[in-house]
Amino acid sequence: MKQTILCLALCLSFPLMAQREATVAIHPEQGKQVIPKEIYGQFAEHLGSCIYGGLWVGEDSPIPNTKGYRNDVLEALRKLKVPVLRWPGGCFADEYHWMDGIGPQENRPRLVNNNWGGTVEDNSFGTHEFLNLCELLGCEPYVCGNVGSGSVEELAKWVEYMTAEQGGPMAKLRKENGREKPWKVKYIGVGNESWGCGGNMRPEYYADLYRRYSTYCRNYDGNQLFKIASGASDYDYNWTEVLMRNVGGRMDGLSLHYYTVNNWEDKGSATEFTDEDYYETIGKCREIEDVLRRHIAIMDKYDPQKQIGLMVDEWGTWWDEEPGTISGHLFQQNTLRDALVAALTLDIFHRYTDRVRMTNIAQIANVLQAMVLTDGDRMLLTPTYHVFEMYNVHQGATFLPLELTCERRIVRRDRIVPMVSATASRDKEGVIHISLSNIDLNEAQVVTISLDNLPVRSVNGRILTSARIGDHNTFDRPDLVKPEDFKGAKLTSGGLRVELPAKSVVTLTVR
Ligand code: AHR
């Protein structure tokens, strides 16, 4: 995909300039690739208060709910236009036995969640509750099967239970449990992180298991499965090589996990960090582009027609758990820094959609880089939520190639970081949306945008920024970081001139 970043200046020290300049040349007539809406996918795991308390409170809860799902969260998620939701894990998936989560709630076993803090798992949220949630949100379900500790038969029966119309025993059982019609389930994951929590396997062994388990994931009654193999963790190119060689076209998608973490032994606070820490994080976040390129190059070798999708089904920031929260629940705050990580990562995904067909940020509520945080009956939208909402105009739109010139800096670990990020798309009505981020913590950027002489009548936009990069929303102050109208874009004879404030994300609508 064509987006070129040219270097204007490379400096180790930060020059004293009040404002900097960048150019973006967009080619509206050269768009070919549609940005799949699934690039904006989400992930919900039985982990901490993602499901219980975050999405699901049960019908008897005093918290306002619709059939057990929190109303405030449902309303917020609908505005995001969530296209696909991955469940039940993560690591949890490889210890999950789906039959524990069907039938009368009072008969479901209470178990221990061994992966995440030893919390009691009462199985009140199971297959019906998940698939009905997807229907309420209007999104595709992505069900991750248990290969680590489950049997081939168990996974085969789960697929039958969810998707077979009639005839077999699983369809009969589903009907007895109150669901007459099968659900449509497109995406099925065959294990998760099989190199780690999903069974500590070698890629050769997992490749054989994938072949075996996936054989019995049948297409029932017009339901067409898209089968996703458990893929590599960030820099493990050998895993991708072995899977492509030994599995190849038997999979429709191969996953990849990439977390923005500078140091796994000391991840750092979500809210207390230095400017240097911030730039280092941006450098690590942008490194996903190189990681994607390398996995894609391996996939291209075995699959030059690009039939197999690369599914980045876990990504996002991972900080120390918020002090005072339950250990193992991965509850973290979410600042303007996280918002910039989200914007930059989505910009990168847009450039590789000829291979990257789906991504799922981790996770949707109360865990890692969440969209919403809840506390009892209170809920707040995170800065990352706002980026996903501002960017949802790009879902299903045509990606527009562009060239960007801007200042670049060398940050910790010798990573080179462009100070501006940009992406553009044209929707079905012909409206162009341009998203721009200014990474610089102190200086504005003046961005000159050309559109190949396309006549432009109007421009308006919204901006996400705040006084400090560590600013975040709290239950007492839930609207500290939120989008505002943006007045800094003006029409010019050749296109647009945009004054992009320091540490900001802007989405423009151009007609
Ligand atoms: O998202 C949290 C965990 O991170 C997932 O359960 C696992 O797949 C990954 O290691």
PDB file of N, CA, C and O in Angstrom, residues 355-421:
ATOM      1  N   ARG A 355      -3.624  -7.398   3.151  1.00  0.00           N
ATOM      2  CA  ARG A 355      -3.304  -8.622   3.876  1.00  0.00           C
ATOM      3  C   ARG A 355      -3.957  -8.639   5.271  1.00  0.00           C
ATOM      4  O   ARG A 355      -4.419  -9.668   5.732  1.00  0.00           O
ATOM      5  N   VAL A 356      -3.985  -7.470   5.918  1.00  0.00           N
ATOM      6  CA  VAL A 356      -4.551  -7.422   7.279  1.00  0.00           C
ATOM      7  C   VAL A 356      -6.064  -7.241   7.157  1.00  0.00           C
ATOM      8  O   VAL A 356      -6.549  -6.206   6.732  1.00  0.00           O
ATOM      9  N   ARG A 357      -6.809  -8.290   7.522  1.00  0.00           N
ATOM     10  CA  ARG A 357      -8.263  -8.271   7.273  1.00  0.00           C
ATOM     11  C   ARG A 357      -9.062  -7.978   8.533  1.00  0.00           C
ATOM     12  O   ARG A 357     -10.238  -7.655   8.468  1.00  0.00           O
ATOM     13  N   MET A 358      -8.454  -8.180   9.690  1.00  0.00           N
ATOM     14  CA  MET A 358      -9.175  -7.922  10.934  1.00  0.00           C
ATOM     15  C   MET A 358      -8.161  -7.571  12.009  1.00  0.00           C
ATOM     16  O   MET A 358      -7.034  -8.080  11.994  1.00  0.00           O
ATOM     17  N   THR A 359      -8.550  -6.685  12.927  1.00  0.00           N
ATOM     18  CA  THR A 359      -7.757  -6.484  14.133  1.00  0.00           C
ATOM     19  C   THR A 359      -8.726  -6.333  15.301  1.00  0.00           C
ATOM     20  O   THR A 359      -9.866  -5.914  15.116  1.00  0.00           O
ATOM     21  N   ASN A 360      -8.255  -6.696  16.508  1.00  0.00           N
ATOM     22  CA  ASN A 360      -9.108  -6.629  17.692  1.00  0.00           C
ATOM     23  C   ASN A 360      -8.306  -6.014  18.824  1.00  0.00           C
ATOM     24  O   ASN A 360      -7.357  -6.638  19.322  1.00  0.00           O
ATOM     25  N   ILE A 361      -8.660  -4.812  19.184  1.00  0.00           N
ATOM     26  CA  ILE A 361      -7.939  -4.164  20.282  1.00  0.00           C
ATOM     27  C   ILE A 361      -8.297  -4.876  21.591  1.00  0.00           C
ATOM     28  O   ILE A 361      -9.429  -5.324  21.780  1.00  0.00           O
ATOM     29  N   ALA A 362      -7.296  -4.972  22.477  1.00  0.00           N
ATOM     30  CA  ALA A 362      -7.505  -5.637  23.769  1.00  0.00           C
ATOM     31  C   ALA A 362      -7.575  -4.550  24.856  1.00  0.00           C
ATOM     32  O   ALA A 362      -6.584  -3.851  25.037  1.00  0.00           O
ATOM     33  N   GLN A 363      -8.752  -4.484  25.508  1.00  0.00           N
ATOM     34  CA  GLN A 363     -10.011  -5.193  25.316  1.00  0.00           C
ATOM     35  C   GLN A 363     -11.150  -4.181  25.395  1.00  0.00           C
ATOM     36  O   GLN A 363     -10.910  -3.026  25.737  1.00  0.00           O
ATOM     37  N   ILE A 364     -12.373  -4.658  25.277  1.00  0.00           N
ATOM     38  CA  ILE A 364     -13.493  -3.733  25.083  1.00  0.00           C
ATOM     39  C   ILE A 364     -13.879  -2.960  26.355  1.00  0.00           C
ATOM     40  O   ILE A 364     -14.272  -1.792  26.275  1.00  0.00           O
ATOM     41  N   ALA A 365     -13.749  -3.607  27.529  1.00  0.00           N
ATOM     42  CA  ALA A 365     -14.168  -2.937  28.776  1.00  0.00           C
ATOM     43  C   ALA A 365     -13.275  -3.354  29.933  1.00  0.00           C
ATOM     44  O   ALA A 365     -13.011  -4.546  30.130  1.00  0.00           O
ATOM     45  N   ASN A 366     -12.792  -2.361  30.679  1.00  0.00           N
ATOM     46  CA  ASN A 366     -12.131  -2.586  31.981  1.00  0.00           C
ATOM     47  C   ASN A 366     -10.843  -3.395  31.946  1.00  0.00           C
ATOM     48  O   ASN A 366     -10.318  -3.736  33.016  1.00  0.00           O
ATOM     49  N   VAL A 367     -10.350  -3.737  30.799  1.00  0.00           N
ATOM     50  CA  VAL A 367      -9.120  -4.543  30.709  1.00  0.00           C
ATOM     51  C   VAL A 367      -8.197  -3.922  29.653  1.00  0.00           C
ATOM     52  O   VAL A 367      -8.638  -3.624  28.536  1.00  0.00           O
ATOM     53  N   LEU A 368      -6.939  -3.722  30.035  1.00  0.00           N
ATOM     54  CA  LEU A 368      -5.919  -3.174  29.124  1.00  0.00           C
ATOM     55  C   LEU A 368      -6.425  -1.895  28.448  1.00  0.00           C
ATOM     56  O   LEU A 368      -6.990  -1.026  29.123  1.00  0.00           O
ATOM     57  N   GLN A 369      -6.211  -1.762  27.123  1.00  0.00           N
ATOM     58  CA  GLN A 369      -6.540  -0.477  26.475  1.00  0.00           C
ATOM     59  C   GLN A 369      -8.041  -0.424  26.146  1.00  0.00           C
ATOM     60  O   GLN A 369      -8.452  -0.538  24.984  1.00  0.00           O
ATOM     61  N   ALA A 370      -8.826  -0.214  27.167  1.00  0.00           N
ATOM     62  CA  ALA A 370     -10.279  -0.395  27.052  1.00  0.00           C
ATOM     63  C   ALA A 370     -10.981   0.797  26.407  1.00  0.00           C
ATOM     64  O   ALA A 370     -10.494   1.921  26.435  1.00  0.00           O
ATOM     65  N   MET A 371     -12.164   0.491  25.886  1.00  0.00           N
ATOM     66  CA  MET A 371     -13.049   1.539  25.352  1.00  0.00           C
ATOM     67  C   MET A 371     -13.784   2.230  26.493  1.00  0.00           C
ATOM     68  O   MET A 371     -13.963   3.443  26.488  1.00  0.00           O
ATOM     69  N   VAL A 372     -14.281   1.410  27.432  1.00  0.00           N
ATOM     70  CA  VAL A 372     -15.038   1.970  28.560  1.00  0.00           C
ATOM     71  C   VAL A 372     -14.488   1.395  29.858  1.00  0.00           C
ATOM     72  O   VAL A 372     -13.975   0.269  29.892  1.00  0.00           O
ATOM     73  N   LEU A 373     -14.604   2.197  30.919  1.00  0.00           N
ATOM     74  CA  LEU A 373     -14.291   1.730  32.266  1.00  0.00           C
ATOM     75  C   LEU A 373     -15.562   1.854  33.083  1.00  0.00           C
ATOM     76  O   LEU A 373     -16.323   2.818  32.920  1.00  0.00           O
ATOM     77  N   THR A 374     -15.797   0.872  33.956  1.00  0.00           N
ATOM     78  CA  THR A 374     -16.988   0.927  34.796  1.00  0.00           C
ATOM     79  C   THR A 374     -16.597   0.773  36.259  1.00  0.00           C
ATOM     80  O   THR A 374     -15.571   0.166  36.586  1.00  0.00           O
ATOM     81  N   ASP A 375     -17.454   1.334  37.109  1.00  0.00           N
ATOM     82  CA  ASP A 375     -17.293   1.201  38.555  1.00  0.00           C
ATOM     83  C   ASP A 375     -18.708   1.177  39.115  1.00  0.00           C
ATOM     84  O   ASP A 375     -19.365   2.220  39.160  1.00  0.00           O
ATOM     85  N   GLY A 376     -19.185  -0.014  39.481  1.00  0.00           N
ATOM     86  CA  GLY A 376     -20.585  -0.113  39.904  1.00  0.00           C
ATOM     87  C   GLY A 376     -21.485   0.367  38.784  1.00  0.00           C
ATOM     88  O   GLY A 376     -21.375  -0.091  37.640  1.00  0.00           O
ATOM     89  N   ASP A 377     -22.337   1.352  39.112  1.00  0.00           N
ATOM     90  CA  ASP A 377     -23.277   1.824  38.081  1.00  0.00           C
ATOM     91  C   ASP A 377     -22.702   2.978  37.258  1.00  0.00           C
ATOM     92  O   ASP A 377     -23.398   3.557  36.431  1.00  0.00           O
ATOM     93  N   ARG A 378     -21.414   3.308  37.497  1.00  0.00           N
ATOM     94  CA  ARG A 378     -20.836   4.420  36.731  1.00  0.00           C
ATOM     95  C   ARG A 378     -20.011   3.893  35.552  1.00  0.00           C
ATOM     96  O   ARG A 378     -19.428   2.824  35.629  1.00  0.00           O
ATOM     97  N   MET A 379     -19.985   4.667  34.497  1.00  0.00           N
ATOM     98  CA  MET A 379     -19.212   4.283  33.314  1.00  0.00           C
ATOM     99  C   MET A 379     -18.542   5.525  32.748  1.00  0.00           C
ATOM    100  O   MET A 379     -19.119   6.614  32.803  1.00  0.00           O
ATOM    101  N   LEU A 380     -17.363   5.372  32.215  1.00  0.00           N
ATOM    102  CA  LEU A 380     -16.738   6.486  31.489  1.00  0.00           C
ATOM    103  C   LEU A 380     -16.195   5.988  30.155  1.00  0.00           C
ATOM    104  O   LEU A 380     -15.902   4.798  29.980  1.00  0.00           O
ATOM    105  N   LEU A 381     -16.102   6.920  29.234  1.00  0.00           N
ATOM    106  CA  LEU A 381     -15.508   6.641  27.919  1.00  0.00           C
ATOM    107  C   LEU A 381     -14.040   7.044  27.984  1.00  0.00           C
ATOM    108  O   LEU A 381     -13.724   8.129  28.466  1.00  0.00           O
ATOM    109  N   THR A 382     -13.168   6.193  27.490  1.00  0.00           N
ATOM    110  CA  THR A 382     -11.734   6.500  27.554  1.00  0.00           C
ATOM    111  C   THR A 382     -11.317   7.322  26.331  1.00  0.00           C
ATOM    112  O   THR A 382     -12.017   7.346  25.314  1.00  0.00           O
ATOM    113  N   PRO A 383     -10.144   7.959  26.396  1.00  0.00           N
ATOM    114  CA  PRO A 383      -9.625   8.645  25.198  1.00  0.00           C
ATOM    115  C   PRO A 383      -9.519   7.693  23.995  1.00  0.00           C
ATOM    116  O   PRO A 383      -9.736   8.100  22.853  1.00  0.00           O
ATOM    117  N   THR A 384      -9.204   6.427  24.249  1.00  0.00           N
ATOM    118  CA  THR A 384      -9.137   5.459  23.141  1.00  0.00           C
ATOM    119  C   THR A 384     -10.518   5.260  22.514  1.00  0.00           C
ATOM    120  O   THR A 384     -10.640   5.152  21.286  1.00  0.00           O
ATOM    121  N   TYR A 385     -11.553   5.209  23.356  1.00  0.00           N
ATOM    122  CA  TYR A 385     -12.923   5.143  22.819  1.00  0.00           C
ATOM    123  C   TYR A 385     -13.132   6.276  21.821  1.00  0.00           C
ATOM    124  O   TYR A 385     -13.670   6.074  20.715  1.00  0.00           O
ATOM    125  N   HIS A 386     -12.725   7.494  22.222  1.00  0.00           N
ATOM    126  CA  HIS A 386     -13.001   8.649  21.370  1.00  0.00           C
ATOM    127  C   HIS A 386     -12.292   8.533  20.014  1.00  0.00           C
ATOM    128  O   HIS A 386     -12.828   8.949  18.992  1.00  0.00           O
ATOM    129  N   VAL A 387     -11.087   7.976  20.015  1.00  0.00           N
ATOM    130  CA  VAL A 387     -10.401   7.767  18.728  1.00  0.00           C
ATOM    131  C   VAL A 387     -11.206   6.786  17.866  1.00  0.00           C
ATOM    132  O   VAL A 387     -11.431   7.016  16.672  1.00  0.00           O
ATOM    133  N   PHE A 388     -11.649   5.686  18.466  1.00  0.00           N
ATOM    134  CA  PHE A 388     -12.423   4.702  17.691  1.00  0.00           C
ATOM    135  C   PHE A 388     -13.718   5.329  17.162  1.00  0.00           C
ATOM    136  O   PHE A 388     -14.145   5.024  16.047  1.00  0.00           O
ATOM    137  N   GLU A 389     -14.303   6.202  17.936  1.00  0.00           N
ATOM    138  CA  GLU A 389     -15.543   6.855  17.474  1.00  0.00           C
ATOM    139  C   GLU A 389     -15.226   7.853  16.356  1.00  0.00           C
ATOM    140  O   GLU A 389     -15.909   7.886  15.332  1.00  0.00           O
ATOM    141  N   MET A 390     -14.155   8.640  16.521  1.00  0.00           N
ATOM    142  CA  MET A 390     -13.806   9.629  15.480  1.00  0.00           C
ATOM    143  C   MET A 390     -13.376   8.940  14.187  1.00  0.00           C
ATOM    144  O   MET A 390     -13.522   9.484  13.099  1.00  0.00           O
ATOM    145  N   TYR A 391     -12.787   7.750  14.330  1.00  0.00           N
ATOM    146  CA  TYR A 391     -12.269   7.021  13.160  1.00  0.00           C
ATOM    147  C   TYR A 391     -13.319   6.117  12.507  1.00  0.00           C
ATOM    148  O   TYR A 391     -13.032   5.512  11.476  1.00  0.00           O
ATOM    149  N   ASN A 392     -14.498   5.983  13.090  1.00  0.00           N
ATOM    150  CA  ASN A 392     -15.395   4.965  12.511  1.00  0.00           C
ATOM    151  C   ASN A 392     -15.883   5.341  11.105  1.00  0.00           C
ATOM    152  O   ASN A 392     -16.407   4.498  10.382  1.00  0.00           O
ATOM    153  N   VAL A 393     -15.652   6.605  10.711  1.00  0.00           N
ATOM    154  CA  VAL A 393     -15.973   7.017   9.330  1.00  0.00           C
ATOM    155  C   VAL A 393     -15.110   6.277   8.305  1.00  0.00           C
ATOM    156  O   VAL A 393     -15.461   6.216   7.118  1.00  0.00           O
ATOM    157  N   HIS A 394     -13.990   5.738   8.737  1.00  0.00           N
ATOM    158  CA  HIS A 394     -13.105   5.030   7.785  1.00  0.00           C
ATOM    159  C   HIS A 394     -13.555   3.577   7.543  1.00  0.00           C
ATOM    160  O   HIS A 394     -13.065   2.936   6.615  1.00  0.00           O
ATOM    161  N   GLN A 395     -14.458   3.081   8.376  1.00  0.00           N
ATOM    162  CA  GLN A 395     -14.904   1.677   8.220  1.00  0.00           C
ATOM    163  C   GLN A 395     -15.591   1.494   6.874  1.00  0.00           C
ATOM    164  O   GLN A 395     -16.568   2.189   6.580  1.00  0.00           O
ATOM    165  N   GLY A 396     -15.108   0.580   6.072  1.00  0.00           N
ATOM    166  CA  GLY A 396     -15.749   0.271   4.793  1.00  0.00           C
ATOM    167  C   GLY A 396     -15.525   1.334   3.722  1.00  0.00           C
ATOM    168  O   GLY A 396     -16.085   1.247   2.627  1.00  0.00           O
ATOM    169  N   ALA A 397     -14.702   2.341   4.010  1.00  0.00           N
ATOM    170  CA  ALA A 397     -14.406   3.392   3.019  1.00  0.00           C
ATOM    171  C   ALA A 397     -13.169   2.981   2.203  1.00  0.00           C
ATOM    172  O   ALA A 397     -12.428   2.075   2.587  1.00  0.00           O
ATOM    173  N   THR A 398     -12.959   3.680   1.100  1.00  0.00           N
ATOM    174  CA  THR A 398     -11.809   3.359   0.246  1.00  0.00           C
ATOM    175  C   THR A 398     -10.571   4.106   0.734  1.00  0.00           C
ATOM    176  O   THR A 398     -10.596   5.337   0.871  1.00  0.00           O
ATOM    177  N   PHE A 399      -9.536   3.358   0.987  1.00  0.00           N
ATOM    178  CA  PHE A 399      -8.268   3.939   1.451  1.00  0.00           C
ATOM    179  C   PHE A 399      -7.665   4.802   0.347  1.00  0.00           C
ATOM    180  O   PHE A 399      -7.582   4.388  -0.814  1.00  0.00           O
ATOM    181  N   LEU A 400      -7.243   6.008   0.687  1.00  0.00           N
ATOM    182  CA  LEU A 400      -6.626   6.895  -0.302  1.00  0.00           C
ATOM    183  C   LEU A 400      -5.116   6.966  -0.057  1.00  0.00           C
ATOM    184  O   LEU A 400      -4.686   7.324   1.050  1.00  0.00           O
ATOM    185  N   PRO A 401      -4.328   6.645  -1.077  1.00  0.00           N
ATOM    186  CA  PRO A 401      -2.875   6.728  -0.888  1.00  0.00           C
ATOM    187  C   PRO A 401      -2.451   8.178  -0.635  1.00  0.00           C
ATOM    188  O   PRO A 401      -3.078   9.107  -1.155  1.00  0.00           O
ATOM    189  N   LEU A 402      -1.400   8.348   0.110  1.00  0.00           N
ATOM    190  CA  LEU A 402      -0.896   9.700   0.391  1.00  0.00           C
ATOM    191  C   LEU A 402       0.603   9.659   0.647  1.00  0.00           C
ATOM    192  O   LEU A 402       1.174   8.619   0.977  1.00  0.00           O
ATOM    193  N   GLU A 403       1.213  10.845   0.438  1.00  0.00           N
ATOM    194  CA  GLU A 403       2.617  11.013   0.846  1.00  0.00           C
ATOM    195  C   GLU A 403       2.672  12.071   1.933  1.00  0.00           C
ATOM    196  O   GLU A 403       2.010  13.100   1.815  1.00  0.00           O
ATOM    197  N   LEU A 404       3.473  11.774   2.923  1.00  0.00           N
ATOM    198  CA  LEU A 404       3.589  12.668   4.079  1.00  0.00           C
ATOM    199  C   LEU A 404       5.032  13.106   4.220  1.00  0.00           C
ATOM    200  O   LEU A 404       5.940  12.273   4.176  1.00  0.00           O
ATOM    201  N   THR A 405       5.261  14.407   4.363  1.00  0.00           N
ATOM    202  CA  THR A 405       6.600  14.867   4.747  1.00  0.00           C
ATOM    203  C   THR A 405       6.465  15.579   6.088  1.00  0.00           C
ATOM    204  O   THR A 405       5.547  16.369   6.282  1.00  0.00           O
ATOM    205  N   CYS A 406       7.369  15.267   6.983  1.00  0.00           N
ATOM    206  CA  CYS A 406       7.307  15.915   8.302  1.00  0.00           C
ATOM    207  C   CYS A 406       8.634  15.710   9.011  1.00  0.00           C
ATOM    208  O   CYS A 406       9.479  14.935   8.567  1.00  0.00           O
ATOM    209  N   GLU A 407       8.760  16.402  10.103  1.00  0.00           N
ATOM    210  CA  GLU A 407       9.960  16.232  10.927  1.00  0.00           C
ATOM    211  C   GLU A 407       9.958  14.839  11.551  1.00  0.00           C
ATOM    212  O   GLU A 407       8.910  14.303  11.881  1.00  0.00           O
ATOM    213  N   ARG A 408      11.152  14.258  11.709  1.00  0.00           N
ATOM    214  CA  ARG A 408      11.257  12.974  12.401  1.00  0.00           C
ATOM    215  C   ARG A 408      12.260  13.103  13.530  1.00  0.00           C
ATOM    216  O   ARG A 408      13.197  13.875  13.455  1.00  0.00           O
ATOM    217  N   ARG A 409      12.059  12.346  14.570  1.00  0.00           N
ATOM    218  CA  ARG A 409      12.952  12.407  15.729  1.00  0.00           C
ATOM    219  C   ARG A 409      13.492  11.022  16.032  1.00  0.00           C
ATOM    220  O   ARG A 409      12.798  10.024  15.822  1.00  0.00           O
ATOM    221  N   ILE A 410      14.675  11.005  16.599  1.00  0.00           N
ATOM    222  CA  ILE A 410      15.199   9.743  17.129  1.00  0.00           C
ATOM    223  C   ILE A 410      14.831   9.681  18.602  1.00  0.00           C
ATOM    224  O   ILE A 410      15.123  10.625  19.350  1.00  0.00           O
ATOM    225  N   VAL A 411      14.157   8.622  18.990  1.00  0.00           N
ATOM    226  CA  VAL A 411      13.738   8.491  20.383  1.00  0.00           C
ATOM    227  C   VAL A 411      14.506   7.321  20.998  1.00  0.00           C
ATOM    228  O   VAL A 411      15.340   6.701  20.337  1.00  0.00           O
ATOM    229  N   ARG A 412      14.218   7.021  22.261  1.00  0.00           N
ATOM    230  CA  ARG A 412      14.911   5.924  22.953  1.00  0.00           C
ATOM    231  C   ARG A 412      14.947   4.656  22.111  1.00  0.00           C
ATOM    232  O   ARG A 412      13.998   4.387  21.387  1.00  0.00           O
ATOM    233  N   ARG A 413      15.980   3.891  22.287  1.00  0.00           N
ATOM    234  CA  ARG A 413      16.222   2.648  21.536  1.00  0.00           C
ATOM    235  C   ARG A 413      16.463   2.933  20.056  1.00  0.00           C
ATOM    236  O   ARG A 413      16.233   2.081  19.193  1.00  0.00           O
ATOM    237  N   ASP A 414      16.853   4.191  19.762  1.00  0.00           N
ATOM    238  CA  ASP A 414      17.205   4.595  18.395  1.00  0.00           C
ATOM    239  C   ASP A 414      16.068   4.414  17.402  1.00  0.00           C
ATOM    240  O   ASP A 414      16.311   4.190  16.208  1.00  0.00           O
ATOM    241  N   ARG A 415      14.856   4.487  17.866  1.00  0.00           N
ATOM    242  CA  ARG A 415      13.738   4.403  16.929  1.00  0.00           C
ATOM    243  C   ARG A 415      13.485   5.781  16.328  1.00  0.00           C
ATOM    244  O   ARG A 415      13.592   6.801  17.014  1.00  0.00           O
ATOM    245  N   ILE A 416      13.140   5.790  15.048  1.00  0.00           N
ATOM    246  CA  ILE A 416      12.883   7.060  14.359  1.00  0.00           C
ATOM    247  C   ILE A 416      11.373   7.259  14.270  1.00  0.00           C
ATOM    248  O   ILE A 416      10.659   6.388  13.762  1.00  0.00           O
ATOM    249  N   VAL A 417      10.931   8.398  14.771  1.00  0.00           N
ATOM    250  CA  VAL A 417       9.488   8.635  14.848  1.00  0.00           C
ATOM    251  C   VAL A 417       9.109   9.896  14.078  1.00  0.00           C
ATOM    252  O   VAL A 417       9.549  10.994  14.428  1.00  0.00           O
ATOM    253  N   PRO A 418       8.275   9.753  13.024  1.00  0.00           N
ATOM    254  CA  PRO A 418       7.730  10.958  12.369  1.00  0.00           C
ATOM    255  C   PRO A 418       6.787  11.660  13.338  1.00  0.00           C
ATOM    256  O   PRO A 418       6.038  11.004  14.070  1.00  0.00           O
ATOM    257  N   MET A 419       6.828  12.976  13.357  1.00  0.00           N
ATOM    258  CA  MET A 419       6.022  13.715  14.337  1.00  0.00           C
ATOM    259  C   MET A 419       4.554  13.865  13.921  1.00  0.00           C
ATOM    260  O   MET A 419       3.724  14.321  14.694  1.00  0.00           O
ATOM    261  N   VAL A 420       4.266  13.519  12.657  1.00  0.00           N
ATOM    262  CA  VAL A 420       2.871  13.591  12.189  1.00  0.00           C
ATOM    263  C   VAL A 420       2.492  12.223  11.637  1.00  0.00           C
ATOM    264  O   VAL A 420       3.320  11.531  11.042  1.00  0.00           O
ATOM    265  N   SER A 421       1.224  11.857  11.848  1.00  0.00           N
ATOM    266  CA  SER A 421       0.697  10.643  11.213  1.00  0.00           C
ATOM    267  C   SER A 421      -0.591  11.035  10.501  1.00  0.00           C
ATOM    268  O   SER A 421      -1.320  11.929  10.956  1.00  0.00           O
TER     269      SER A 421
END
